[in-house]
Coordinates of N, CA and C in Angstrom, one line a residue:
M1 N -22.8 16.2 -63.4 CA -23.0 16.6 -62.0 C -21.6 16.7 -61.4
R2 N -21.5 17.8 -60.6 CA -20.3 18.1 -59.9 C -20.2 17.5 -58.5
D3 N -19.0 16.9 -58.2 CA -18.8 16.4 -56.9 C -18.6 17.5 -55.9
N4 N -19.3 17.5 -54.8 CA -19.1 18.5 -53.7 C -18.0 17.9 -52.8
P5 N -17.1 18.8 -52.4 CA -16.1 18.4 -51.4 C -16.7 18.0 -50.1
P6 N -16.1 17.1 -49.4 CA -16.6 16.7 -48.1 C -16.6 17.9 -47.1
Q7 N -17.5 17.8 -46.2 CA -17.7 18.9 -45.2 C -16.4 19.1 -44.4
A8 N -15.7 18.1 -44.1 CA -14.5 18.2 -43.3 C -13.4 19.1 -43.9
T9 N -13.5 19.3 -45.2 CA -12.5 20.1 -45.9 C -12.5 21.6 -45.3
A10 N -13.6 22.1 -45.0 CA -13.7 23.4 -44.4 C -13.0 23.5 -43.1
H11 N -12.9 22.4 -42.4 CA -12.2 22.4 -41.1 C -10.8 21.9 -41.2
E12 N -10.3 21.6 -42.4 CA -9.0 21.0 -42.5 C -7.9 21.8 -41.8
P13 N -7.8 23.1 -42.0 CA -6.7 23.9 -41.3 C -6.7 23.7 -39.8
E14 N -7.9 23.9 -39.3 CA -8.1 23.8 -37.8 C -7.7 22.4 -37.3
R15 N -8.2 21.4 -38.1 CA -7.9 20.0 -37.8 C -6.4 19.7 -37.8
E16 N -5.7 20.1 -38.8 CA -4.3 19.9 -38.9 C -3.5 20.6 -37.9
R17 N -3.9 21.9 -37.6 CA -3.3 22.7 -36.6 C -3.4 22.0 -35.2
T18 N -4.6 21.4 -34.9 CA -4.8 20.8 -33.6 C -4.1 19.4 -33.6
R19 N -4.1 18.7 -34.7 CA -3.4 17.4 -34.7 C -1.9 17.5 -34.6
R20 N -1.3 18.7 -35.0 CA 0.1 18.8 -34.9 C 0.6 19.2 -33.5
I21 N -0.2 19.4 -32.5 CA 0.3 19.9 -31.2 C 1.1 18.8 -30.5
G22 N 0.9 17.5 -31.0 CA 1.7 16.5 -30.4 C 3.1 16.4 -31.0
S23 N 3.4 17.0 -32.1 CA 4.7 16.9 -32.8 C 5.3 18.2 -33.2
D24 N 4.6 19.3 -33.1 CA 5.1 20.6 -33.5 C 5.0 21.6 -32.3
R25 N 6.2 22.0 -31.9 CA 6.2 22.9 -30.7 C 5.5 24.2 -30.9
A26 N 5.7 24.8 -32.1 CA 5.0 26.1 -32.4 C 3.5 25.9 -32.3
A27 N 3.0 24.8 -32.9 CA 1.6 24.5 -32.9 C 1.1 24.3 -31.5
L28 N 1.9 23.6 -30.7 CA 1.5 23.4 -29.3 C 1.4 24.8 -28.5
E29 N 2.5 25.6 -28.7 CA 2.5 26.9 -28.0 C 1.3 27.8 -28.4
A30 N 1.0 27.8 -29.7 CA -0.2 28.6 -30.1 C -1.5 28.0 -29.6
F31 N -1.6 26.7 -29.6 CA -2.8 26.0 -29.1 C -3.0 26.3 -27.6
Y32 N -1.9 26.2 -26.8 CA -1.8 26.4 -25.4 C -2.2 27.9 -25.1
A33 N -1.6 28.8 -25.8 CA -1.9 30.2 -25.5 C -3.3 30.5 -25.8
E34 N -3.9 29.9 -26.8 CA -5.3 30.2 -27.2 C -6.3 29.6 -26.2
H35 N -6.0 28.4 -25.7 CA -7.0 27.7 -24.9 C -6.7 27.7 -23.4
Y36 N -5.5 28.1 -23.0 CA -5.2 28.0 -21.6 C -6.2 28.7 -20.7
P37 N -6.6 30.0 -21.0 CA -7.5 30.7 -20.1 C -8.8 30.0 -20.0
D38 N -9.3 29.4 -21.0 CA -10.6 28.7 -21.0 C -10.5 27.4 -20.1
V39 N -9.4 26.7 -20.2 CA -9.2 25.5 -19.4 C -9.1 25.9 -17.9
V40 N -8.3 26.9 -17.6 CA -8.1 27.4 -16.2 C -9.5 27.8 -15.7
R41 N -10.3 28.5 -16.5 CA -11.6 29.0 -16.0 C -12.5 27.7 -15.7
Y42 N -12.4 26.7 -16.6 CA -13.2 25.5 -16.4 C -12.9 24.9 -15.0
F43 N -11.6 24.8 -14.7 CA -11.3 24.2 -13.4 C -11.5 25.1 -12.2
T44 N -11.3 26.4 -12.3 CA -11.5 27.3 -11.2 C -12.9 27.4 -10.8
R45 N -13.8 27.2 -11.7 CA -15.3 27.2 -11.4 C -15.6 25.9 -10.6
R46 N -14.8 24.9 -10.6 CA -15.1 23.7 -9.9 C -14.3 23.3 -8.7
L47 N -13.1 23.9 -8.6 CA -12.2 23.5 -7.6 C -11.8 24.8 -6.8
R48 N -11.3 24.5 -5.5 CA -10.9 25.6 -4.6 C -9.4 25.7 -4.5
D49 N -8.7 24.6 -4.7 CA -7.3 24.6 -4.5 C -6.5 25.0 -5.7
P50 N -5.7 26.1 -5.7 CA -5.0 26.5 -6.9 C -4.0 25.4 -7.4
H51 N -3.5 24.7 -6.5 CA -2.5 23.6 -6.9 C -3.3 22.5 -7.7
D52 N -4.5 22.2 -7.2 CA -5.3 21.2 -8.0 C -5.6 21.7 -9.4
V53 N -5.9 23.0 -9.4 CA -6.3 23.6 -10.7 C -5.0 23.5 -11.7
A54 N -3.9 23.9 -11.1 CA -2.7 23.9 -12.0 C -2.4 22.4 -12.4
D55 N -2.5 21.5 -11.5 CA -2.2 20.1 -11.9 C -3.2 19.6 -13.0
L56 N -4.5 19.9 -12.8 CA -5.4 19.4 -13.8 C -5.3 20.1 -15.1
V57 N -5.0 21.4 -15.1 CA -4.7 22.1 -16.4 C -3.6 21.4 -17.1
A58 N -2.5 21.1 -16.4 CA -1.3 20.4 -17.0 C -1.7 19.0 -17.5
D59 N -2.5 18.3 -16.7 CA -2.9 16.9 -17.1 C -3.8 17.0 -18.3
T60 N -4.6 18.0 -18.4 CA -5.5 18.2 -19.6 C -4.7 18.4 -20.8
F61 N -3.7 19.3 -20.8 CA -2.9 19.6 -22.0 C -2.1 18.4 -22.3
I62 N -1.6 17.7 -21.3 CA -0.8 16.5 -21.6 C -1.6 15.4 -22.3
A63 N -2.9 15.2 -21.8 CA -3.8 14.3 -22.5 C -4.1 14.7 -23.9
A64 N -4.3 16.1 -24.1 CA -4.6 16.6 -25.4 C -3.4 16.3 -26.4
I65 N -2.2 16.5 -25.9 CA -1.0 16.3 -26.8 C -1.0 14.8 -27.2
G66 N -1.3 13.9 -26.2 CA -1.3 12.5 -26.5 C -2.4 12.0 -27.4
G67 N -3.5 12.8 -27.4 CA -4.7 12.3 -28.2 C -4.9 13.2 -29.4
A68 N -4.0 14.1 -29.7 CA -4.2 15.1 -30.8 C -4.5 14.5 -32.1
T69 N -3.9 13.4 -32.4 CA -4.1 12.8 -33.8 C -5.6 12.3 -33.9
G70 N -6.2 12.1 -32.8 CA -7.6 11.7 -32.8 C -8.7 12.8 -32.9
F71 N -8.2 14.0 -32.9 CA -9.1 15.2 -32.9 C -9.9 15.1 -34.2
D72 N -11.3 15.2 -34.1 CA -12.2 15.2 -35.3 C -13.0 16.5 -35.3
P73 N -12.7 17.4 -36.2 CA -13.5 18.7 -36.2 C -15.0 18.6 -36.5
R74 N -15.4 17.4 -37.0 CA -16.8 17.2 -37.3 C -17.6 17.1 -36.0
R75 N -16.8 16.7 -34.9 CA -17.5 16.6 -33.6 C -17.5 17.8 -32.7
G76 N -16.8 18.9 -33.3 CA -16.8 20.1 -32.5 C -15.5 20.9 -32.7
R77 N -15.5 22.1 -32.2 CA -14.3 22.9 -32.2 C -13.2 22.3 -31.3
P78 N -11.9 22.7 -31.5 CA -10.9 22.3 -30.6 C -11.1 22.6 -29.1
L79 N -11.8 23.7 -28.8 CA -12.0 24.1 -27.4 C -13.0 23.1 -26.8
A80 N -14.0 22.7 -27.6 CA -15.0 21.7 -27.1 C -14.3 20.4 -26.8
W81 N -13.4 20.0 -27.7 CA -12.7 18.7 -27.6 C -11.8 18.8 -26.3
L82 N -11.1 20.0 -26.2 CA -10.2 20.2 -25.0 C -11.0 20.2 -23.7
L83 N -12.2 20.8 -23.7 CA -13.0 20.8 -22.5 C -13.6 19.5 -22.2
G84 N -13.8 18.7 -23.2 CA -14.2 17.3 -23.0 C -13.1 16.5 -22.3
I85 N -11.8 16.8 -22.7 CA -10.7 16.1 -22.0 C -10.6 16.7 -20.6
A86 N -10.8 18.0 -20.4 CA -10.8 18.5 -19.0 C -11.9 17.9 -18.2
H87 N -13.0 17.7 -18.7 CA -14.1 17.1 -18.0 C -13.7 15.7 -17.5
N88 N -13.1 14.9 -18.4 CA -12.7 13.5 -18.0 C -11.6 13.6 -17.0
T89 N -10.7 14.5 -17.2 CA -9.6 14.7 -16.2 C -10.1 15.0 -14.8
L90 N -11.1 15.9 -14.8 CA -11.8 16.2 -13.5 C -12.5 15.0 -12.9
R91 N -13.2 14.2 -13.7 CA -13.8 13.0 -13.2 C -12.8 12.1 -12.6
R92 N -11.7 11.9 -13.3 CA -10.6 11.0 -12.7 C -10.1 11.6 -11.4
F93 N -9.9 12.9 -11.3 CA -9.5 13.5 -10.1 C -10.4 13.3 -9.0
Y94 N -11.7 13.5 -9.2 CA -12.7 13.2 -8.1 C -12.7 11.8 -7.7
R95 N -12.6 10.8 -8.7 CA -12.6 9.4 -8.3 C -11.4 9.1 -7.4
Q96 N -10.2 9.7 -7.8 CA -9.0 9.4 -7.1 C -9.1 10.0 -5.7
R97 N -9.7 11.2 -5.6 CA -9.8 11.9 -4.3 C -10.7 11.1 -3.4
E98 N -11.8 10.6 -4.0 CA -12.7 9.8 -3.1 C -12.0 8.5 -2.7
A99 N -11.2 7.9 -3.6 CA -10.5 6.6 -3.2 C -9.5 7.0 -2.1
D100 N -8.8 8.1 -2.2 CA -7.8 8.5 -1.2 C -8.6 8.8 0.1
R101 N -9.7 9.4 0.1 CA -10.5 9.7 1.3 C -10.9 8.4 2.0
Q102 N -11.3 7.4 1.2 CA -11.7 6.1 1.8 C -10.6 5.4 2.4
V103 N -9.4 5.5 1.8 CA -8.2 4.9 2.4 C -7.9 5.7 3.7
A104 N -8.0 7.0 3.7 CA -7.7 7.8 4.9 C -8.7 7.4 6.0
V105 N -10.0 7.2 5.7 CA -11.0 6.9 6.7 C -10.7 5.5 7.2
R106 N -10.3 4.6 6.3 CA -10.1 3.2 6.8 C -8.9 3.1 7.7
F107 N -7.9 4.0 7.5 CA -6.7 3.9 8.3 C -6.6 5.0 9.4
A108 N -7.7 5.8 9.5 CA -7.7 6.8 10.5 C -7.5 6.2 11.9
G109 N -6.7 6.8 12.7 CA -6.4 6.4 14.0 C -5.4 5.3 14.1
R110 N -5.0 4.8 13.0 CA -4.0 3.7 13.0 C -2.6 4.4 12.7
R111 N -1.7 4.2 13.6 CA -0.4 4.8 13.3 C 0.5 3.9 12.5
L112 N 1.3 4.4 11.8 CA 2.3 3.6 11.0 C 3.4 3.1 11.9
L113 N 3.9 2.0 11.5 CA 5.0 1.4 12.2 C 6.3 2.2 12.0
D114 N 7.0 2.5 13.1 CA 8.3 3.1 13.0 C 9.4 2.0 13.2
A115 N 10.6 2.3 13.1 CA 11.7 1.3 13.1 C 11.7 0.5 14.4
D116 N 11.4 1.2 15.6 CA 11.4 0.5 16.8 C 10.2 -0.5 16.9
D117 N 9.1 -0.1 16.3 CA 7.9 -1.1 16.3 C 8.3 -2.3 15.5
I118 N 9.0 -2.1 14.4 CA 9.4 -3.3 13.5 C 10.3 -4.2 14.3
V119 N 11.3 -3.6 15.0 CA 12.3 -4.4 15.8 C 11.5 -5.1 16.8
R120 N 10.6 -4.5 17.5 CA 9.8 -5.2 18.6 C 9.0 -6.4 18.0
I121 N 8.4 -6.1 16.9 CA 7.6 -7.2 16.2 C 8.5 -8.3 15.8
E122 N 9.6 -8.0 15.2 CA 10.6 -9.1 14.8 C 11.0 -9.9 16.1
E123 N 11.3 -9.2 17.2 CA 11.7 -9.9 18.4 C 10.6 -10.8 18.9
Q124 N 9.4 -10.3 18.8 CA 8.2 -11.0 19.3 C 8.0 -12.3 18.4
I125 N 8.2 -12.1 17.1 CA 8.1 -13.3 16.2 C 9.2 -14.3 16.5
D126 N 10.4 -13.9 16.7 CA 11.5 -14.8 17.1 C 11.2 -15.5 18.4
A127 N 10.7 -14.7 19.4 CA 10.4 -15.3 20.7 C 9.3 -16.3 20.6
E128 N 8.3 -16.0 19.8 CA 7.2 -17.0 19.6 C 7.7 -18.3 18.9
Q129 N 8.6 -18.1 17.9 CA 9.2 -19.3 17.3 C 10.0 -20.2 18.3
R130 N 10.8 -19.5 19.1 CA 11.5 -20.2 20.2 C 10.6 -20.9 21.1
A131 N 9.5 -20.2 21.5 CA 8.5 -20.8 22.5 C 7.8 -22.0 21.8
R132 N 7.5 -21.9 20.5 CA 6.9 -23.0 19.9 C 7.8 -24.2 19.9
R133 N 9.1 -24.0 19.6 CA 10.1 -25.1 19.6 C 10.2 -25.7 21.0
A134 N 10.2 -24.8 22.0 CA 10.3 -25.2 23.4 C 9.1 -26.1 23.8
R135 N 7.9 -25.7 23.4 CA 6.7 -26.5 23.7 C 6.8 -27.8 23.0
G136 N 7.4 -27.9 21.8 CA 7.5 -29.2 21.2 C 8.5 -30.0 21.9
V137 N 9.6 -29.5 22.4 CA 10.6 -30.2 23.2 C 9.9 -30.7 24.6
L138 N 9.1 -29.8 25.2 CA 8.5 -30.1 26.4 C 7.6 -31.3 26.3
R139 N 6.9 -31.5 25.1 CA 6.0 -32.6 24.9 C 6.8 -33.9 24.9
E140 N 8.1 -33.9 24.7 CA 8.9 -35.1 24.7 C 9.2 -35.6 26.1
L141 N 9.1 -34.7 27.1 CA 9.4 -35.1 28.5 C 8.2 -36.0 29.0
S142 N 8.5 -36.7 30.1 CA 7.5 -37.4 30.8 C 6.5 -36.4 31.4
T143 N 5.3 -36.9 31.7 CA 4.3 -36.0 32.3 C 4.8 -35.4 33.6
T144 N 5.4 -36.1 34.5 CA 5.9 -35.6 35.7 C 7.0 -34.6 35.5
D145 N 8.0 -34.8 34.6 CA 9.0 -33.9 34.4 C 8.5 -32.6 33.7
R146 N 7.5 -32.7 32.8 CA 6.9 -31.6 32.2 C 6.2 -30.7 33.2
E147 N 5.5 -31.4 34.2 CA 4.8 -30.6 35.2 C 5.8 -29.9 36.1
L148 N 6.9 -30.5 36.4 CA 7.9 -29.9 37.3 C 8.4 -28.7 36.6
I149 N 8.8 -28.8 35.3 CA 9.3 -27.6 34.6 C 8.3 -26.5 34.5
E150 N 7.0 -26.9 34.3 CA 6.0 -25.9 34.2 C 5.8 -25.2 35.6
L151 N 5.8 -25.9 36.7 CA 5.6 -25.3 38.0 C 6.8 -24.5 38.4
V152 N 8.0 -24.9 38.2 CA 9.2 -24.2 38.6 C 9.6 -23.1 37.6
D153 N 9.8 -23.5 36.4 CA 10.4 -22.5 35.4 C 9.3 -21.6 34.8
I154 N 8.1 -22.0 34.7 CA 7.1 -21.2 34.1 C 6.2 -20.5 35.1
A155 N 5.7 -21.3 36.1 CA 4.8 -20.7 37.1 C 5.6 -20.0 38.2
G156 N 6.9 -20.3 38.4 CA 7.7 -19.6 39.3 C 7.7 -20.1 40.8
L157 N 7.3 -21.4 40.9 CA 7.3 -22.0 42.3 C 8.8 -22.4 42.6
T158 N 9.1 -22.5 43.8 CA 10.4 -23.0 44.2 C 10.4 -24.6 44.1
P159 N 11.5 -25.2 44.0 CA 11.5 -26.7 43.9 C 10.8 -27.3 45.1
R160 N 11.0 -26.7 46.3 CA 10.3 -27.2 47.5 C 8.8 -27.1 47.3
E161 N 8.3 -26.0 46.8 CA 6.8 -25.8 46.6 C 6.3 -26.7 45.6
A162 N 7.1 -26.9 44.5 CA 6.6 -27.9 43.5 C 6.6 -29.3 44.0
A163 N 7.6 -29.7 44.9 CA 7.6 -31.0 45.5 C 6.3 -31.2 46.3
H164 N 6.0 -30.2 47.1 CA 4.8 -30.2 48.0 C 3.6 -30.4 47.1
A165 N 3.5 -29.6 46.1 CA 2.3 -29.6 45.2 C 2.1 -30.9 44.5
M166 N 3.2 -31.6 44.2 CA 3.1 -32.9 43.5 C 3.2 -34.1 44.4
G167 N 3.4 -33.9 45.7 CA 3.6 -35.0 46.6 C 4.9 -35.7 46.4
L168 N 5.9 -35.1 46.1 CA 7.3 -35.7 45.9 C 8.2 -35.1 46.9
L169 N 9.3 -35.8 47.1 CA 10.4 -35.4 48.0 C 11.1 -34.2 47.3
P170 N 11.5 -33.2 48.1 CA 12.3 -32.1 47.5 C 13.6 -32.5 46.8
G171 N 14.3 -33.5 47.3 CA 15.5 -33.9 46.7 C 15.2 -34.6 45.4
T172 N 14.1 -35.4 45.3 CA 13.7 -36.0 44.1 C 13.4 -35.0 43.0
V173 N 12.7 -33.9 43.4 CA 12.3 -32.8 42.5 C 13.6 -32.2 41.9
R174 N 14.6 -31.9 42.8 CA 15.8 -31.2 42.3 C 16.5 -32.0 41.3
V175 N 16.6 -33.4 41.5 CA 17.3 -34.3 40.6 C 16.5 -34.3 39.3
R176 N 15.2 -34.5 39.4 CA 14.4 -34.6 38.2 C 14.4 -33.3 37.4
L177 N 14.4 -32.2 38.1 CA 14.5 -30.9 37.4 C 15.8 -30.8 36.6
F178 N 16.9 -31.1 37.3 CA 18.2 -31.1 36.7 C 18.3 -31.9 35.4
R179 N 17.8 -33.1 35.5 CA 17.8 -34.0 34.3 C 16.9 -33.5 33.2
A180 N 15.7 -33.1 33.6 CA 14.7 -32.6 32.6 C 15.2 -31.4 31.9
R181 N 15.8 -30.4 32.6 CA 16.4 -29.2 32.0 C 17.5 -29.6 31.1
A182 N 18.4 -30.6 31.5 CA 19.5 -31.0 30.6 C 18.9 -31.6 29.3
R183 N 17.8 -32.4 29.4 CA 17.2 -33.0 28.2 C 16.6 -31.9 27.3
L184 N 16.0 -31.0 28.0 CA 15.4 -29.8 27.2 C 16.5 -29.1 26.5
R185 N 17.6 -28.7 27.1 CA 18.7 -28.0 26.5 C 19.2 -28.8 25.3
T186 N 19.4 -30.1 25.5 CA 19.9 -30.9 24.4 C 19.0 -31.0 23.2
A187 N 17.7 -31.2 23.5 CA 16.7 -31.3 22.5 C 16.5 -30.0 21.8
Y188 N 16.5 -28.9 22.5 CA 16.3 -27.6 22.0 C 17.5 -27.2 21.1
D189 N 18.7 -27.5 21.5 CA 19.9 -27.3 20.7 C 19.9 -28.1 19.4
I190 N 19.4 -29.3 19.5 CA 19.3 -30.1 18.3 C 18.3 -29.5 17.3
Q191 N 17.2 -29.0 17.8 CA 16.2 -28.4 17.0 C 16.7 -27.1 16.4
E192 N 17.5 -26.3 17.2 CA 18.1 -25.1 16.6 C 19.1 -25.4 15.5
E193 N 19.8 -26.5 15.6 CA 20.8 -26.9 14.5 C 20.0 -27.3 13.3
I194 N 18.9 -28.0 13.5 CA 18.1 -28.5 12.3 C 17.4 -27.3 11.6
R195 N 17.0 -26.3 12.4 CA 16.4 -25.1 11.9 C 17.4 -24.4 11.0

């Protein structure tokens, strides 16, 4: 009984020619020239933008070069294999386009920060940190001194108005304000040094 050669032998030249596109420039050029029109047609039937078509054709051939050693002629002709790669390339393109669209929808109406915005935000952060330290220092003052600072320096009352609001003599308020501000400056400066 005679051994029959395996079926793949009939496809051996086609298989080897396709497998060499990753390492043989002449084989790649012949493969590209033979299949380029079919791949372009595949994408032009599905896409409107010629730039997208050109990109996906290039991506398809790049993927084919990378996967050429895995070509199996028993599963179909080189064109069928290449159009399978094109199909997967198109699916990835659609998935990426949808992901990009979702990002665009999510950020629509939001403007990006420019250099001035960043400077303003940094200044606001610094100011908030200073205010937080100042509030911590304020808590160290007596209740009366803290109220005086809040009425005069924060609420904008005059020392006379603050004295009236708290039932104190104006002279007493001026002295207490002077001393409270001095303690605040000292405590704040110490916190700045620690920081």
